[in-house]
XYZ file of C-alpha atoms in Angstrom:
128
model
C -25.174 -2.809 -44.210
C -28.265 -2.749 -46.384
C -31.895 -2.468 -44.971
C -32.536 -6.234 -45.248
C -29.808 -6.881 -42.776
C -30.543 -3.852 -40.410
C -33.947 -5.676 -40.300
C -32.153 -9.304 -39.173
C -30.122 -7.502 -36.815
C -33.298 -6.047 -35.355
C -34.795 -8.997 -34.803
C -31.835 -10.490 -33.526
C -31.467 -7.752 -30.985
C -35.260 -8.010 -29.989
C -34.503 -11.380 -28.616
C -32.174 -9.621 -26.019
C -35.015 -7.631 -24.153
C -35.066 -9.025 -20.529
C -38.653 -10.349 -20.113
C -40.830 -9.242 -16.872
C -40.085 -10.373 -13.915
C -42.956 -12.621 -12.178
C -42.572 -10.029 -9.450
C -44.528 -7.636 -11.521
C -47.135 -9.853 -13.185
C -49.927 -8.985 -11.547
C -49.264 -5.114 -11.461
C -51.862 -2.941 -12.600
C -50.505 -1.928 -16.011
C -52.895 0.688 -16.535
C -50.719 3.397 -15.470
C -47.265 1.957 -17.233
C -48.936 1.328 -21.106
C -47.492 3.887 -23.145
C -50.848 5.392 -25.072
C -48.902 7.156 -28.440
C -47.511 3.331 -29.380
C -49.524 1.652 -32.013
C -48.364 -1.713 -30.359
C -49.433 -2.468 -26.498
C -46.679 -1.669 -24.452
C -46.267 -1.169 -20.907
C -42.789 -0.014 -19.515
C -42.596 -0.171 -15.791
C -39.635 1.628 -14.031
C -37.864 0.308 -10.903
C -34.880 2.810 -8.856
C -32.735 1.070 -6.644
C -29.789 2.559 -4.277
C -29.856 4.958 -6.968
C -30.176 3.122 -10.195
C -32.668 2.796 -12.466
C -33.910 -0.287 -14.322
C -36.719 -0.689 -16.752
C -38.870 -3.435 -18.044
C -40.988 -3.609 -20.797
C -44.025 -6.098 -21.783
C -44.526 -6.160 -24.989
C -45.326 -8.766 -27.522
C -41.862 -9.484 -28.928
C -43.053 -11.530 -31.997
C -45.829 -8.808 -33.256
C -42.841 -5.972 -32.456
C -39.866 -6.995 -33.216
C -38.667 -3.769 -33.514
C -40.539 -1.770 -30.892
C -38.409 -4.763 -28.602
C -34.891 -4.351 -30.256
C -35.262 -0.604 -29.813
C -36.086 -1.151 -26.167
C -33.964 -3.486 -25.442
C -30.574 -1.197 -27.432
C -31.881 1.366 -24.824
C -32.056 -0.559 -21.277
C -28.757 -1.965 -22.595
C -27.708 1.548 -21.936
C -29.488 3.068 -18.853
C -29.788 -0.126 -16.764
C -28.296 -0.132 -13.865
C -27.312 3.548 -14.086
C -28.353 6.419 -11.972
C -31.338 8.659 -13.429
C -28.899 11.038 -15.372
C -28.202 8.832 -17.839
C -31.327 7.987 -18.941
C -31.699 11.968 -18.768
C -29.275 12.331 -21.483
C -30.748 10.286 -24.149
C -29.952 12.446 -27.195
C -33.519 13.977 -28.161
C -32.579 12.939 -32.087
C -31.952 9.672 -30.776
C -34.894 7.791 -32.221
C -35.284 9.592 -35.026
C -31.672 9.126 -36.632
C -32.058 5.559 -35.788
C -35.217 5.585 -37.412
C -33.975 7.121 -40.408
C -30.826 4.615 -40.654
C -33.114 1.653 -41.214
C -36.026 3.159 -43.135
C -38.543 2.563 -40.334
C -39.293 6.622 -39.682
C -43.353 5.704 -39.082
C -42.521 4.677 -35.984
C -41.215 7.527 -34.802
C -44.166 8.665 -32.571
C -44.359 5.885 -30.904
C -40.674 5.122 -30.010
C -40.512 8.818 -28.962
C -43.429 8.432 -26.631
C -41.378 5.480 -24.856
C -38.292 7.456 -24.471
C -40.037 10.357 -23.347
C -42.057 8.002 -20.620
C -38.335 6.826 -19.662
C -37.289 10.268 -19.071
C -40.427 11.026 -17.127
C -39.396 8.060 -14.641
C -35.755 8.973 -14.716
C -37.074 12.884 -13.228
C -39.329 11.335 -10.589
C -36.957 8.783 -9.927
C -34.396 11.767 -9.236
C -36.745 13.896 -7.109
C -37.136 10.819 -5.109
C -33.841 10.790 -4.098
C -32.810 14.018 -4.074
């Protein structure tokens, strides 16, 4: 697949991140805006009977790509207990980076998974 159609797929994919719920629409986002992204976002954690779930609010149509990352990754640790949000690989975003060319985003995208690890260890104190 050539770079042109990693980039469709991309924005196809960003169309699959699961928008905020209401619930958390007037949340102070101060606390959940990840700093190190160049684009505003704000990734806000939720644990339930032992599972994690994350949201993100982002604007999809200015970051397509900061979205279909996000949205590759909840597809993977939703629902799931802490641990396997724990064992994102810590190449992960940069050999996806890399596949599609896109490797200045790097810091960014790394400062999100990092934030999602840092919710998954709370999250696991908590119910430990």
């Amino acid at each position: 697949m050539g770079r042109e159609e990693k980039m469709q797929a991309l924005v196809q994919y960003s169309k699959k991140l699961e928008p905020l719920p209401e619930r958390f629409k007037d949340l102070d986002r101060g606390a959940f805006t990840v700093p190190e992204c160049q684009t505003r976002v704000d990734i806000i954690p939720e644990l339930s009977d032992g599972r994690m779930h994350f949201y993100a609010d982002l604007n999809v149509r200015q970051s397509p790509t900061i979205a279909a990352v996000l949205a590759i990754i909840f597809a993977a640790v939703n629902g799931q207990p802490p641990s396997t949000t724990l064992a994102i690989p810590s190449d992960f975003v940069s050999v996806l980076m890399e596949s599609i060319g896109l490797a200045s985003r790097e810091v960014g995208l790394n400062a999100m998974v990092a934030r999602l690890k840092r919710y998954a260890r709370d999250a696991e104190r908590q119910t430990a």
